[in-house]
């Protein structure tokens, strides 16, 4: 920062000191100008002594400029009155009108354009008219015409400064608004990502922990009488826990930075692993039938993952709530630009209520379908059991852009 910029910054930070300096500078200029008289005998300028009244008017007008920011219109009225008295009585005239020009500039810089026009025309008319009609000089004198020019310059300069400040303020507000918008967008994306990861963690943990719980219960029940079945159940527990750890590692790996080591390399699960998913439930004692039409057709990654997670969560709810003798049917059908996913069961909860499931499972399934622009319905079936039906579009904003659901 240069010396001039530092000085300007200090003066801007102390407006009263700046106005005092302006008032002193204006007084010095007016007093110096008052010693110059009109031309005589071919000499361009002559030295003269100003009247006491003119010195008093210049001093009062300059003192009023100290308060030009706090009361601009009042200061304009005081300085205008001093200039009016000088234009009527001064002969030869001293530059008292300088204080009125500065005050008019301040009014124009701090108000709107309409007010500037009204106040500027009024000041120009009053001072010029009084000087032409009641002053000691002829109406066409150069000093009278100079009043029009200087008041016009003051009003125009003040309006230009006000317009520039308004433009700078508008640019700054737009920049701040854009920054706020970017921050809000970043927060929204973070919230969406947190919600997506929370859904994945819920699906993974709920599914595998439910299987582990079932298999552990089986192992504990048959440990003494049929150790071979207990060993098989413990093997399923180990396999389910290993799968849970792998999927948790892949999900948590999404939180890594791009340069972090050991980033997950396993692809996200999809309908290609639907039979494997059904086998894990069959090993836990749940009868599952799968009908998957159009297995050779690849789906968008987000749709594929959402369909898999919906089936996984629905079967987990069946495993937990439908009872030990429940049967589940899973169907995945592609109909034009849509994929329909249906999970049915014929079980009931131990208290006789339909196996609706609770917690965040149904909420998460609906959020997955809604995020893709689809829909999901879930409710009891006529005659007993429960039904989950999801419709997922293949072409939507998320699938097209590759953003995670």
XYZ file of N, CA and C in Angstrom, residues 30-208:
537
model
N -10.510 30.394 -0.125
C -11.372 31.573 -0.244
C -10.644 32.840 0.196
N -9.923 32.766 1.299
C -9.198 33.961 1.764
C -8.140 34.362 0.747
N -7.412 33.369 0.203
C -6.408 33.690 -0.806
C -7.050 34.285 -2.052
N -8.222 33.758 -2.437
C -8.891 34.293 -3.618
C -9.499 35.653 -3.408
N -9.793 35.986 -2.153
C -10.427 37.280 -1.889
C -9.465 38.448 -2.060
N -8.167 38.163 -2.091
C -7.199 39.249 -2.296
C -7.012 39.575 -3.778
N -7.594 38.796 -4.661
C -7.494 39.085 -6.095
C -8.708 39.886 -6.519
N -8.473 41.050 -7.124
C -9.562 41.915 -7.547
C -9.736 41.879 -9.058
N -10.739 42.581 -9.575
C -10.979 42.619 -11.014
C -9.896 43.415 -11.745
N -9.903 43.283 -13.065
C -8.879 43.930 -13.895
C -9.022 45.450 -13.851
N -7.837 46.152 -13.823
C -7.811 47.610 -13.863
C -6.649 48.074 -14.742
N -6.974 48.970 -15.634
C -5.959 49.591 -16.481
C -5.122 48.561 -17.243
N -5.799 47.525 -17.788
C -5.102 46.533 -18.599
C -4.402 45.458 -17.818
N -4.411 45.525 -16.474
C -3.797 44.482 -15.658
C -4.845 43.390 -15.410
N -4.453 42.149 -15.585
C -5.424 41.060 -15.467
C -5.938 40.940 -14.032
N -5.028 40.891 -13.040
C -5.428 40.771 -11.645
C -4.829 41.911 -10.842
N -5.558 42.301 -9.815
C -5.089 43.360 -8.915
C -5.200 42.869 -7.488
N -4.377 43.378 -6.616
C -4.397 42.990 -5.208
C -5.297 43.940 -4.459
N -6.175 43.361 -3.614
C -7.094 44.177 -2.833
C -7.238 43.585 -1.444
N -7.855 44.327 -0.555
C -8.089 43.879 0.817
C -9.571 43.550 0.978
N -9.938 42.322 1.378
C -11.353 41.965 1.499
C -12.013 42.671 2.662
N -13.314 42.859 2.571
C -14.090 43.480 3.644
C -14.193 42.539 4.849
N -14.453 43.166 6.001
C -14.620 42.367 7.216
C -15.827 41.439 7.106
N -16.930 41.950 6.494
C -18.124 41.115 6.330
C -17.824 39.884 5.481
N -17.032 40.091 4.425
C -16.691 38.952 3.564
C -15.869 37.918 4.327
N -14.948 38.361 5.166
C -14.160 37.422 5.970
C -15.045 36.649 6.950
N -16.024 37.358 7.545
C -16.941 36.680 8.465
C -17.783 35.644 7.725
N -18.288 36.011 6.533
C -19.097 35.068 5.737
C -18.285 33.847 5.330
N -17.037 34.066 4.920
C -16.188 32.935 4.535
C -15.916 32.027 5.729
N -15.686 32.613 6.905
C -15.387 31.814 8.096
C -16.598 30.994 8.531
N -17.780 31.621 8.533
C -18.999 30.890 8.932
C -19.306 29.771 7.944
N -19.181 30.076 6.641
C -19.444 29.049 5.633
C -18.480 27.880 5.739
N -17.189 28.169 5.969
C -16.210 27.087 6.103
C -16.450 26.278 7.364
N -16.819 26.936 8.479
C -17.087 26.215 9.723
C -18.281 25.275 9.570
N -19.265 25.685 8.783
C -20.439 24.832 8.585
C -20.084 23.537 7.853
N -19.039 23.573 7.011
C -18.652 22.380 6.247
C -18.168 21.243 7.145
N -17.781 21.549 8.360
C -17.333 20.490 9.274
C -18.462 19.491 9.548
N -19.706 19.950 9.477
C -20.862 19.098 9.791
C -21.617 18.657 8.538
N -20.949 18.651 7.399
C -21.645 18.384 6.136
C -22.146 16.935 6.035
N -21.494 15.980 6.710
C -21.953 14.586 6.630
C -23.151 14.330 7.534
N -23.156 14.914 8.711
C -24.243 14.668 9.658
C -25.520 15.420 9.296
N -25.412 16.611 8.714
C -26.593 17.408 8.359
C -26.341 18.099 7.024
N -26.341 17.369 5.917
C -25.964 17.973 4.625
C -26.910 19.077 4.175
N -28.212 18.920 4.364
C -29.151 19.940 3.886
C -29.079 21.195 4.755
N -28.894 21.002 6.051
C -28.749 22.172 6.923
C -27.492 22.954 6.574
N -26.408 22.232 6.332
C -25.156 22.893 5.950
C -25.331 23.612 4.617
N -26.069 23.010 3.679
C -26.315 23.683 2.397
C -27.119 24.966 2.619
N -28.092 24.901 3.534
C -28.858 26.115 3.815
C -28.000 27.216 4.401
N -27.083 26.869 5.336
C -26.221 27.882 5.959
C -25.251 28.449 4.934
N -24.577 27.590 4.198
C -23.601 28.077 3.212
C -24.282 28.821 2.082
N -25.479 28.389 1.709
C -26.217 29.114 0.684
C -26.598 30.509 1.136
N -26.974 30.616 2.433
C -27.310 31.937 2.962
C -26.087 32.844 2.986
N -24.928 32.297 3.342
C -23.701 33.110 3.335
C -23.374 33.578 1.912
N -23.514 32.663 0.944
C -23.237 33.037 -0.445
C -24.252 34.046 -0.959
N -25.506 33.932 -0.519
C -26.538 34.876 -0.945
C -26.233 36.281 -0.421
N -25.849 36.382 0.842
C -25.511 37.694 1.397
C -24.305 38.293 0.673
N -23.315 37.450 0.384
C -22.127 37.956 -0.294
C -22.441 38.405 -1.712
N -23.323 37.683 -2.418
C -23.637 38.053 -3.798
C -24.425 39.358 -3.870
N -25.118 39.712 -2.804
C -25.907 40.952 -2.793
C -25.089 42.136 -2.293
N -24.188 41.881 -1.319
C -23.474 43.002 -0.683
C -22.029 43.132 -1.135
N -21.404 42.080 -1.575
C -19.978 42.116 -1.879
C -19.668 42.891 -3.159
N -18.796 43.846 -3.058
C -18.356 44.590 -4.239
C -16.936 45.103 -4.001
N -15.934 44.516 -4.557
C -16.047 43.321 -5.426
C -16.320 42.060 -4.614
N -16.813 41.020 -5.279
C -17.309 39.815 -4.622
C -16.146 38.874 -4.287
N -16.278 38.193 -3.130
C -15.300 37.178 -2.723
C -15.919 35.777 -2.926
N -15.090 34.724 -3.031
C -15.606 33.385 -3.401
C -16.278 32.640 -2.260
N -17.262 33.274 -1.588
C -17.994 32.579 -0.523
C -18.839 31.438 -1.093
N -19.232 31.567 -2.360
C -20.074 30.536 -2.980
C -19.390 29.176 -3.031
N -18.065 29.129 -2.833
C -17.355 27.844 -2.826
C -17.915 26.907 -1.759
N -18.250 27.445 -0.592
C -18.787 26.591 0.476
C -20.146 26.017 0.093
N -20.979 26.813 -0.607
C -22.280 26.315 -1.060
C -22.115 25.216 -2.105
N -21.110 25.332 -2.981
C -20.855 24.300 -3.998
C -20.462 22.985 -3.328
N -19.582 23.075 -2.305
C -19.165 21.862 -1.590
C -20.352 21.232 -0.866
N -21.179 22.053 -0.247
C -22.351 21.521 0.449
C -23.338 20.889 -0.530
N -23.510 21.521 -1.704
C -24.398 20.952 -2.715
C -23.858 19.606 -3.221
N -22.559 19.507 -3.368
C -21.939 18.224 -3.752
C -22.255 17.141 -2.715
N -22.187 17.493 -1.439
C -22.459 16.518 -0.382
C -23.905 16.052 -0.421
N -24.835 16.995 -0.624
C -26.248 16.625 -0.719
C -26.473 15.686 -1.895
N -25.887 16.001 -3.047
C -26.063 15.151 -4.225
C -25.454 13.777 -4.029
N -24.336 13.682 -3.278
C -23.673 12.393 -3.074
C -24.373 11.519 -2.051
N -25.245 12.084 -1.229
C -25.880 11.321 -0.152
C -27.382 11.142 -0.332
N -27.968 11.685 -1.407
C -29.401 11.530 -1.631
C -29.629 10.914 -3.004
N -30.883 10.896 -3.413
C -31.217 10.333 -4.722
C -31.142 11.416 -5.799
N -31.297 10.960 -7.047
C -31.135 11.883 -8.172
C -32.251 12.926 -8.216
N -33.466 12.531 -7.880
C -34.575 13.489 -7.916
C -34.347 14.627 -6.916
N -33.887 14.268 -5.719
C -33.590 15.301 -4.723
C -32.449 16.187 -5.188
N -31.460 15.609 -5.832
C -30.338 16.404 -6.357
C -30.824 17.433 -7.370
N -31.715 17.001 -8.272
C -32.258 17.933 -9.253
C -33.002 19.079 -8.580
N -33.869 18.737 -7.619
C -34.667 19.783 -6.969
C -33.784 20.752 -6.184
N -32.891 20.209 -5.363
C -32.056 21.067 -4.527
C -31.063 21.845 -5.385
N -30.495 21.203 -6.396
C -29.534 21.881 -7.260
C -30.164 23.029 -8.027
N -31.344 22.801 -8.620
C -32.015 23.880 -9.353
C -32.424 25.014 -8.423
N -32.877 24.666 -7.210
C -33.271 25.711 -6.267
C -32.059 26.557 -5.863
N -30.939 25.902 -5.548
C -29.732 26.644 -5.158
C -29.236 27.525 -6.290
N -29.197 26.964 -7.490
C -28.723 27.715 -8.661
C -29.633 28.911 -8.936
N -30.938 28.699 -8.862
C -31.885 29.775 -9.175
C -31.811 30.897 -8.147
N -31.780 30.530 -6.864
C -31.776 31.552 -5.816
C -30.497 32.384 -5.854
N -29.339 31.722 -5.904
C -28.077 32.455 -5.878
C -27.894 33.296 -7.135
N -28.181 32.686 -8.306
C -27.986 33.433 -9.558
C -28.993 34.564 -9.666
N -30.247 34.291 -9.320
C -31.271 35.334 -9.418
C -30.997 36.490 -8.493
N -30.577 36.188 -7.260
C -30.278 37.276 -6.316
C -29.094 38.099 -6.790
N -28.058 37.417 -7.327
C -26.885 38.159 -7.800
C -27.231 39.031 -8.997
N -28.075 38.528 -9.906
C -28.424 39.305 -11.098
C -29.373 40.440 -10.781
N -30.330 40.205 -9.890
C -31.359 41.204 -9.655
C -30.995 42.188 -8.549
N -30.309 41.724 -7.494
C -30.051 42.599 -6.346
C -28.585 42.879 -6.115
N -27.697 42.274 -6.881
C -26.279 42.486 -6.664
C -25.784 43.793 -7.255
N -24.595 44.204 -6.829
C -24.024 45.455 -7.330
C -23.460 45.347 -8.750
N -23.266 44.130 -9.232
C -22.704 43.958 -10.568
C -23.811 43.888 -11.603
N -23.508 44.184 -12.878
C -24.512 44.019 -13.939
C -24.980 42.561 -14.003
N -26.209 42.350 -14.479
C -26.774 40.997 -14.479
C -25.982 40.040 -15.359
N -25.311 40.597 -16.387
C -24.557 39.754 -17.302
C -23.098 39.608 -16.869
N -22.757 40.020 -15.660
C -21.368 39.970 -15.203
C -20.883 38.514 -15.140
N -19.578 38.353 -15.336
C -18.977 37.026 -15.347
C -19.154 36.310 -14.010
N -19.092 37.063 -12.917
C -19.251 36.452 -11.602
C -20.641 35.838 -11.432
N -21.665 36.495 -11.991
C -23.028 35.963 -11.900
C -23.173 34.660 -12.695
N -22.608 34.646 -13.907
C -22.688 33.442 -14.735
C -21.859 32.291 -14.140
N -20.786 32.630 -13.412
C -19.966 31.590 -12.800
C -20.730 30.815 -11.736
N -21.701 31.474 -11.081
C -22.494 30.779 -10.066
C -23.249 29.608 -10.687
N -23.797 29.815 -11.904
C -24.519 28.732 -12.595
C -23.577 27.555 -12.858
N -22.384 27.881 -13.355
C -21.436 26.816 -13.705
C -20.990 26.028 -12.476
N -20.619 26.732 -11.403
C -20.090 26.037 -10.235
C -21.144 25.224 -9.502
N -22.353 25.725 -9.379
C -23.407 24.931 -8.735
C -23.765 23.713 -9.569
N -23.770 23.889 -10.894
C -24.022 22.727 -11.760
C -22.927 21.677 -11.635
N -21.670 22.130 -11.567
C -20.559 21.188 -11.413
C -20.663 20.434 -10.081
N -20.985 21.167 -9.000
C -21.103 20.519 -7.693
C -22.186 19.460 -7.673
N -23.366 19.787 -8.221
C -24.464 18.818 -8.232
C -24.138 17.609 -9.113
N -23.536 17.845 -10.278
C -23.192 16.755 -11.194
C -22.131 15.841 -10.601
N -21.099 16.427 -10.008
C -20.038 15.623 -9.400
C -20.571 14.773 -8.256
N -21.423 15.346 -7.418
C -22.003 14.577 -6.311
C -22.870 13.437 -6.803
N -23.665 13.685 -7.844
C -24.512 12.620 -8.394
C -23.660 11.510 -9.000
N -22.561 11.863 -9.665
C -21.675 10.853 -10.236
C -21.044 9.983 -9.150
N -20.608 10.619 -8.067
C -20.024 9.852 -6.956
C -21.063 8.927 -6.334
N -22.289 9.428 -6.152
C -23.343 8.577 -5.595
C -23.622 7.382 -6.500
N -23.691 7.611 -7.817
C -23.929 6.513 -8.754
C -22.808 5.481 -8.699
N -21.559 5.962 -8.638
C -20.430 5.026 -8.562
C -20.477 4.211 -7.269
N -20.793 4.851 -6.169
C -20.904 4.108 -4.912
C -22.015 3.066 -4.986
N -23.126 3.417 -5.624
C -24.231 2.467 -5.756
C -23.809 1.259 -6.597
N -23.057 1.514 -7.677
C -22.593 0.410 -8.522
C -21.636 -0.494 -7.752
N -20.688 0.118 -7.048
C -19.733 -0.668 -6.251
C -20.461 -1.460 -5.175
N -21.449 -0.838 -4.522
C -22.209 -1.535 -3.486
C -23.000 -2.704 -4.076
N -23.588 -2.496 -5.265
C -24.341 -3.575 -5.916
C -23.418 -4.730 -6.299
N -22.223 -4.398 -6.813
C -21.266 -5.458 -7.169
C -20.845 -6.235 -5.928
N -20.594 -5.514 -4.830
C -20.198 -6.188 -3.601
C -21.318 -7.072 -3.064
N -22.556 -6.583 -3.136
C -23.687 -7.383 -2.660
C -23.877 -8.627 -3.512
N -23.712 -8.467 -4.840
C -23.824 -9.650 -5.702
C -22.738 -10.667 -5.380
N -21.519 -10.173 -5.147
C -20.429 -11.093 -4.808
C -20.707 -11.799 -3.482
N -21.189 -11.054 -2.490
C -21.502 -11.679 -1.201
C -22.657 -12.665 -1.338
N -23.675 -12.294 -2.158
C -24.792 -13.204 -2.360
C -24.340 -14.473 -3.079
N -23.459 -14.309 -4.077
C -22.933 -15.483 -4.776
C -22.123 -16.364 -3.837
N -21.352 -15.729 -2.943
C -20.572 -16.509 -1.976
C -21.487 -17.265 -1.025
N -22.565 -16.589 -0.575
C -23.518 -17.283 0.293
C -24.183 -18.433 -0.434
N -24.510 -18.216 -1.724
C -25.135 -19.275 -2.500
C -24.205 -20.465 -2.647
N -22.913 -20.180 -2.905
C -21.960 -21.285 -3.019
C -21.834 -22.035 -1.697
N -21.802 -21.300 -0.578
C -21.712 -21.963 0.715
C -22.962 -22.797 1.006
N -24.146 -22.256 0.670
C -25.375 -23.012 0.883
C -25.411 -24.256 0.012
N -24.951 -24.125 -1.251
C -24.907 -25.279 -2.138
C -23.939 -26.325 -1.607
N -22.795 -25.872 -1.097
C -21.827 -26.825 -0.528
C -22.419 -27.536 0.683
N -23.108 -26.772 1.549
C -23.740 -27.408 2.713
C -24.815 -28.387 2.282
N -25.582 -28.019 1.240
C -26.632 -28.927 0.769
C -26.031 -30.219 0.230
N -24.953 -30.092 -0.535
C -24.318 -31.299 -1.076
C -23.732 -32.165 0.039
N -23.144 -31.521 1.045
C -22.613 -32.286 2.174
C -23.738 -33.021 2.893
N -24.881 -32.329 3.096
C -26.013 -32.973 3.766
C -26.530 -34.151 2.954
N -26.628 -33.986 1.635
C -27.083 -35.081 0.787
C -26.115 -36.259 0.846
N -24.824 -35.964 0.822
C -23.838 -37.045 0.881
C -23.881 -37.759 2.232
N -24.042 -36.990 3.304
C -24.154 -37.617 4.618
C -25.384 -38.517 4.684
N -26.512 -38.052 4.112
C -27.722 -38.849 4.120
C -27.536 -40.126 3.304
N -26.863 -40.016 2.165
C -26.645 -41.191 1.317
C -25.762 -42.214 2.032
N -24.686 -41.732 2.663
C -23.798 -42.649 3.375
C -24.517 -43.264 4.571
N -25.354 -42.472 5.249
C -26.121 -43.018 6.371
C -27.058 -44.126 5.907
N -27.691 -43.942 4.736
C -28.555 -44.999 4.206
C -27.751 -46.254 3.916
N -26.586 -46.086 3.279
C -25.765 -47.256 2.962
C -25.328 -47.982 4.226
N -24.875 -47.222 5.220
C -24.454 -47.852 6.468
C -25.612 -48.585 7.139
N -26.782 -47.968 7.115
C -27.946 -48.621 7.726
C -28.269 -49.916 7.009
N -28.279 -49.880 5.668
C -28.618 -51.086 4.917
C -27.613 -52.195 5.172
N -26.334 -51.860 5.134
C -25.295 -52.868 5.329
C -25.364 -53.457 6.736
N -25.412 -52.597 7.750
C -25.400 -53.073 9.133
C -26.669 -53.852 9.447
N -27.830 -53.325 9.075
C -29.089 -53.995 9.392
C -29.152 -55.370 8.748
N -28.740 -55.454 7.485
C -28.819 -56.735 6.775
C -27.901 -57.776 7.403
N -26.645 -57.471 7.516
C -25.684 -58.468 7.974
C -25.832 -58.780 9.456
